[in-house]
GROMACS .gro file of N, CA and C in nm:
model
  255
    1UNK      N    1  -1.898   0.783  -2.040
    1UNK     CA    2  -1.907   0.645  -1.993
    1UNK      C    3  -1.914   0.549  -2.111
    2UNK      N    4  -1.996   0.584  -2.210
    2UNK     CA    5  -2.010   0.497  -2.327
    2UNK      C    6  -1.875   0.483  -2.399
    3UNK      N    7  -1.800   0.592  -2.409
    3UNK     CA    8  -1.670   0.587  -2.474
    3UNK      C    9  -1.575   0.496  -2.395
    4UNK      N   10  -1.581   0.503  -2.263
    4UNK     CA   11  -1.499   0.418  -2.177
    4UNK      C   12  -1.531   0.271  -2.201
    5UNK      N   13  -1.659   0.238  -2.207
    5UNK     CA   14  -1.702   0.100  -2.231
    5UNK      C   15  -1.651   0.053  -2.367
    6UNK      N   16  -1.667   0.135  -2.468
    6UNK     CA   17  -1.623   0.097  -2.602
    6UNK      C   18  -1.471   0.079  -2.606
    7UNK      N   19  -1.395   0.165  -2.535
    7UNK     CA   20  -1.250   0.153  -2.533
    7UNK      C   21  -1.205   0.022  -2.470
    8UNK      N   22  -1.269  -0.020  -2.362
    8UNK     CA   23  -1.236  -0.148  -2.299
    8UNK      C   24  -1.262  -0.262  -2.397
    9UNK      N   25  -1.375  -0.256  -2.461
    9UNK     CA   26  -1.412  -0.360  -2.557
    9UNK      C   27  -1.312  -0.366  -2.671
   10UNK      N   28  -1.278  -0.251  -2.728
   10UNK     CA   29  -1.184  -0.248  -2.840
   10UNK      C   30  -1.045  -0.295  -2.799
   11UNK      N   31  -1.000  -0.257  -2.682
   11UNK     CA   32  -0.869  -0.301  -2.633
   11UNK      C   33  -0.865  -0.453  -2.618
   12UNK      N   34  -0.970  -0.509  -2.562
   12UNK     CA   35  -0.976  -0.654  -2.545
   12UNK      C   36  -0.974  -0.724  -2.680
   13UNK      N   37  -1.046  -0.669  -2.777
   13UNK     CA   38  -1.046  -0.731  -2.910
   13UNK      C   39  -0.909  -0.724  -2.976
   14UNK      N   40  -0.837  -0.614  -2.955
   14UNK     CA   41  -0.703  -0.602  -3.012
   14UNK      C   42  -0.609  -0.706  -2.951
   15UNK      N   43  -0.631  -0.738  -2.825
   15UNK     CA   44  -0.549  -0.838  -2.758
   15UNK      C   45  -0.591  -0.979  -2.797
   16UNK      N   46  -0.700  -0.989  -2.874
   16UNK     CA   47  -0.754  -1.115  -2.922
   16UNK      C   48  -0.806  -1.204  -2.810
   17UNK      N   49  -0.840  -1.143  -2.699
   17UNK     CA   50  -0.903  -1.215  -2.590
   17UNK      C   51  -0.979  -1.114  -2.505
   18UNK      N   52  -1.075  -1.163  -2.433
   18UNK     CA   53  -1.151  -1.073  -2.348
   18UNK      C   54  -1.180  -1.143  -2.215
   19UNK      N   55  -1.104  -1.108  -2.112
   19UNK     CA   56  -1.124  -1.174  -1.983
   19UNK      C   57  -1.259  -1.141  -1.920
   20UNK      N   58  -1.325  -1.039  -1.973
   20UNK     CA   59  -1.454  -0.997  -1.918
   20UNK      C   60  -1.573  -1.058  -1.993
   21UNK      N   61  -1.546  -1.142  -2.092
   21UNK     CA   62  -1.653  -1.199  -2.174
   21UNK      C   63  -1.735  -1.299  -2.092
   22UNK      N   64  -1.862  -1.268  -2.074
   22UNK     CA   65  -1.953  -1.357  -1.999
   22UNK      C   66  -2.070  -1.401  -2.086
   23UNK      N   67  -2.051  -1.396  -2.218
   23UNK     CA   68  -2.158  -1.430  -2.311
   23UNK      C   69  -2.215  -1.569  -2.282
   24UNK      N   70  -2.129  -1.664  -2.255
   24UNK     CA   71  -2.177  -1.801  -2.231
   24UNK      C   72  -2.266  -1.811  -2.107
   25UNK      N   73  -2.250  -1.719  -2.013
   25UNK     CA   74  -2.336  -1.718  -1.894
   25UNK      C   75  -2.481  -1.686  -1.929
   26UNK      N   76  -2.501  -1.626  -2.044
   26UNK     CA   77  -2.635  -1.585  -2.086
   26UNK      C   78  -2.684  -1.664  -2.207
   27UNK      N   79  -2.630  -1.782  -2.227
   27UNK     CA   80  -2.668  -1.863  -2.343
   27UNK      C   81  -2.818  -1.891  -2.348
   28UNK      N   82  -2.881  -1.893  -2.230
   28UNK     CA   83  -3.024  -1.923  -2.225
   28UNK      C   84  -3.111  -1.810  -2.281
   29UNK      N   85  -3.057  -1.689  -2.299
   29UNK     CA   86  -3.136  -1.580  -2.356
   29UNK      C   87  -3.073  -1.518  -2.481
   30UNK      N   88  -2.962  -1.571  -2.529
   30UNK     CA   89  -2.896  -1.513  -2.646
   30UNK      C   90  -2.988  -1.508  -2.768
   31UNK      N   91  -3.064  -1.614  -2.789
   31UNK     CA   92  -3.154  -1.617  -2.904
   31UNK      C   93  -3.259  -1.505  -2.895
   32UNK      N   94  -3.310  -1.482  -2.774
   32UNK     CA   95  -3.410  -1.376  -2.755
   32UNK      C   96  -3.348  -1.238  -2.774
   33UNK      N   97  -3.226  -1.219  -2.723
   33UNK     CA   98  -3.159  -1.090  -2.741
   33UNK      C   99  -3.134  -1.065  -2.889
   34UNK      N  100  -3.091  -1.169  -2.962
   34UNK     CA  101  -3.067  -1.157  -3.106
   34UNK      C  102  -3.196  -1.117  -3.178
   35UNK      N  103  -3.306  -1.177  -3.141
   35UNK     CA  104  -3.434  -1.144  -3.203
   35UNK      C  105  -3.473  -1.000  -3.170
   36UNK      N  106  -3.455  -0.960  -3.045
   36UNK     CA  107  -3.488  -0.825  -3.002
   36UNK      C  108  -3.405  -0.721  -3.077
   37UNK      N  109  -3.276  -0.747  -3.091
   37UNK     CA  110  -3.184  -0.653  -3.156
   37UNK      C  111  -3.179  -0.672  -3.308
   38UNK      N  112  -3.249  -0.776  -3.357
   38UNK     CA  113  -3.255  -0.808  -3.500
   38UNK      C  114  -3.116  -0.832  -3.560
   39UNK      N  115  -3.041  -0.919  -3.491
   39UNK     CA  116  -2.906  -0.955  -3.535
   39UNK      C  117  -2.887  -1.105  -3.517
   40UNK      N  118  -2.774  -1.155  -3.565
   40UNK     CA  119  -2.743  -1.297  -3.544
   40UNK      C  120  -2.685  -1.316  -3.404
   41UNK      N  121  -2.701  -1.435  -3.352
   41UNK     CA  122  -2.648  -1.466  -3.219
   41UNK      C  123  -2.497  -1.447  -3.217
   42UNK      N  124  -2.430  -1.482  -3.324
   42UNK     CA  125  -2.284  -1.472  -3.328
   42UNK      C  126  -2.233  -1.328  -3.321
   43UNK      N  127  -2.319  -1.231  -3.347
   43UNK     CA  128  -2.276  -1.090  -3.342
   43UNK      C  129  -2.289  -1.030  -3.203
   44UNK      N  130  -2.339  -1.109  -3.107
   44UNK     CA  131  -2.362  -1.060  -2.971
   44UNK      C  132  -2.248  -1.103  -2.880
   45UNK      N  133  -2.203  -1.007  -2.800
   45UNK     CA  134  -2.103  -1.034  -2.698
   45UNK      C  135  -2.149  -0.965  -2.570
   46UNK      N  136  -2.140  -1.034  -2.459
   46UNK     CA  137  -2.179  -0.975  -2.331
   46UNK      C  138  -2.055  -0.968  -2.243
   47UNK      N  139  -2.028  -0.848  -2.194
   47UNK     CA  140  -1.906  -0.819  -2.120
   47UNK      C  141  -1.940  -0.784  -1.976
   48UNK      N  142  -1.864  -0.839  -1.882
   48UNK     CA  143  -1.875  -0.801  -1.742
   48UNK      C  144  -1.795  -0.672  -1.725
   49UNK      N  145  -1.865  -0.561  -1.733
   49UNK     CA  146  -1.800  -0.431  -1.727
   49UNK      C  147  -1.748  -0.404  -1.586
   50UNK      N  148  -1.635  -0.336  -1.572
   50UNK     CA  149  -1.578  -0.308  -1.440
   50UNK      C  150  -1.673  -0.232  -1.345
   51UNK      N  151  -1.771  -0.162  -1.399
   51UNK     CA  152  -1.866  -0.090  -1.313
   51UNK      C  153  -1.965  -0.186  -1.248
   52UNK      N  154  -1.963  -0.312  -1.289
   52UNK     CA  155  -2.052  -0.411  -1.229
   52UNK      C  156  -2.171  -0.448  -1.315
   53UNK      N  157  -2.191  -0.378  -1.425
   53UNK     CA  158  -2.303  -0.407  -1.515
   53UNK      C  159  -2.257  -0.501  -1.626
   54UNK      N  160  -2.337  -0.603  -1.657
   54UNK     CA  161  -2.311  -0.687  -1.773
   54UNK      C  162  -2.365  -0.611  -1.894
   55UNK      N  163  -2.278  -0.585  -1.990
   55UNK     CA  164  -2.305  -0.496  -2.101
   55UNK      C  165  -2.312  -0.574  -2.231
   56UNK      N  166  -2.413  -0.542  -2.313
   56UNK     CA  167  -2.434  -0.609  -2.441
   56UNK      C  168  -2.367  -0.528  -2.552
   57UNK      N  169  -2.290  -0.597  -2.636
   57UNK     CA  170  -2.233  -0.538  -2.756
   57UNK      C  171  -2.282  -0.616  -2.876
   58UNK      N  172  -2.319  -0.545  -2.981
   58UNK     CA  173  -2.359  -0.607  -3.107
   58UNK      C  174  -2.261  -0.559  -3.213
   59UNK      N  175  -2.189  -0.652  -3.271
   59UNK     CA  176  -2.085  -0.619  -3.370
   59UNK      C  177  -1.988  -0.515  -3.316
   60UNK      N  178  -1.957  -0.524  -3.187
   60UNK     CA  179  -1.861  -0.433  -3.126
   60UNK      C  180  -1.917  -0.301  -3.077
   61UNK      N  181  -2.046  -0.276  -3.102
   61UNK     CA  182  -2.108  -0.151  -3.060
   61UNK      C  183  -2.196  -0.174  -2.938
   62UNK      N  184  -2.192  -0.079  -2.846
   62UNK     CA  185  -2.274  -0.086  -2.725
   62UNK      C  186  -2.422  -0.100  -2.763
   63UNK      N  187  -2.492  -0.194  -2.695
   63UNK     CA  188  -2.634  -0.217  -2.727
   63UNK      C  189  -2.720  -0.230  -2.602
   64UNK      N  190  -2.666  -0.198  -2.485
   64UNK     CA  191  -2.748  -0.200  -2.364
   64UNK      C  192  -2.688  -0.285  -2.254
   65UNK      N  193  -2.766  -0.296  -2.148
   65UNK     CA  194  -2.724  -0.372  -2.030
   65UNK      C  195  -2.815  -0.493  -2.009
   66UNK      N  196  -2.764  -0.592  -1.937
   66UNK     CA  197  -2.849  -0.701  -1.890
   66UNK      C  198  -2.910  -0.648  -1.760
   67UNK      N  199  -3.035  -0.606  -1.768
   67UNK     CA  200  -3.101  -0.548  -1.651
   67UNK      C  201  -3.251  -0.576  -1.657
   68UNK      N  202  -3.323  -0.524  -1.560
   68UNK     CA  203  -3.468  -0.548  -1.554
   68UNK      C  204  -3.539  -0.498  -1.679
   69UNK      N  205  -3.494  -0.387  -1.732
   69UNK     CA  206  -3.556  -0.333  -1.853
   69UNK      C  207  -3.543  -0.430  -1.970
   70UNK      N  208  -3.426  -0.489  -1.986
   70UNK     CA  209  -3.406  -0.587  -2.092
   70UNK      C  210  -3.500  -0.706  -2.075
   71UNK      N  211  -3.510  -0.756  -1.953
   71UNK     CA  212  -3.597  -0.872  -1.930
   71UNK      C  213  -3.744  -0.839  -1.955
   72UNK      N  214  -3.786  -0.715  -1.924
   72UNK     CA  215  -3.923  -0.672  -1.957
   72UNK      C  216  -3.943  -0.671  -2.108
   73UNK      N  217  -3.845  -0.619  -2.180
   73UNK     CA  218  -3.854  -0.617  -2.327
   73UNK      C  219  -3.860  -0.758  -2.384
   74UNK      N  220  -3.779  -0.848  -2.330
   74UNK     CA  221  -3.779  -0.987  -2.377
   74UNK      C  222  -3.913  -1.054  -2.348
   75UNK      N  223  -3.971  -1.026  -2.231
   75UNK     CA  224  -4.103  -1.082  -2.198
   75UNK      C  225  -4.209  -1.031  -2.295
   76UNK      N  226  -4.206  -0.901  -2.326
   76UNK     CA  227  -4.303  -0.845  -2.420
   76UNK      C  228  -4.283  -0.903  -2.559
   77UNK      N  229  -4.160  -0.921  -2.600
   77UNK     CA  230  -4.130  -0.979  -2.730
   77UNK      C  231  -4.186  -1.120  -2.739
   78UNK      N  232  -4.166  -1.196  -2.633
   78UNK     CA  233  -4.215  -1.334  -2.628
   78UNK      C  234  -4.369  -1.339  -2.634
   79UNK      N  235  -4.433  -1.240  -2.573
   79UNK     CA  236  -4.580  -1.237  -2.571
   79UNK      C  237  -4.638  -1.172  -2.696
   80UNK      N  238  -4.549  -1.122  -2.784
   80UNK     CA  239  -4.594  -1.061  -2.908
   80UNK      C  240  -4.654  -0.922  -2.890
   81UNK      N  241  -4.617  -0.854  -2.784
   81UNK     CA  242  -4.670  -0.720  -2.757
   81UNK      C  243  -4.571  -0.614  -2.804
   82UNK      N  244  -4.621  -0.493  -2.831
   82UNK     CA  245  -4.531  -0.385  -2.872
   82UNK      C  246  -4.425  -0.358  -2.766
   83UNK      N  247  -4.308  -0.314  -2.811
   83UNK     CA  248  -4.196  -0.292  -2.720
   83UNK      C  249  -4.186  -0.147  -2.675
   84UNK      N  250  -4.293  -0.070  -2.683
   84UNK     CA  251  -4.289   0.069  -2.640
   84UNK      C  252  -4.296   0.076  -2.489
   85UNK      N  253  -4.181   0.094  -2.425
   85UNK     CA  254  -4.176   0.100  -2.278
   85UNK      C  255  -4.173   0.242  -2.231
   0.00000   0.00000   0.00000
C-alpha cells in the first residue's frame, strides 16, 4: 500500500501537477504539522489519496494520514506533553 501511495505521488510530480493536492485545505494546521514532523511548511504536501484518506508527504516521502491520531498528537504538542501514544 505504501508503495502504491508513493507511486501516485511520484507520477503526479513527474506530470508537474497533482490533481489530488489538498494541502491548502489544511492551511490552518500546516504550521503544527511542520513542527510535529520537524520540517518546513513548504516541504509538506497533503494528498487526497484514492482510498479516501488524506495523506501527508514530507519532501515526497509518506509521513502519515490526517486522522484522529494526528490530531491527538497535535493537541499534545500544543500542550507541551510528550508524544508517546
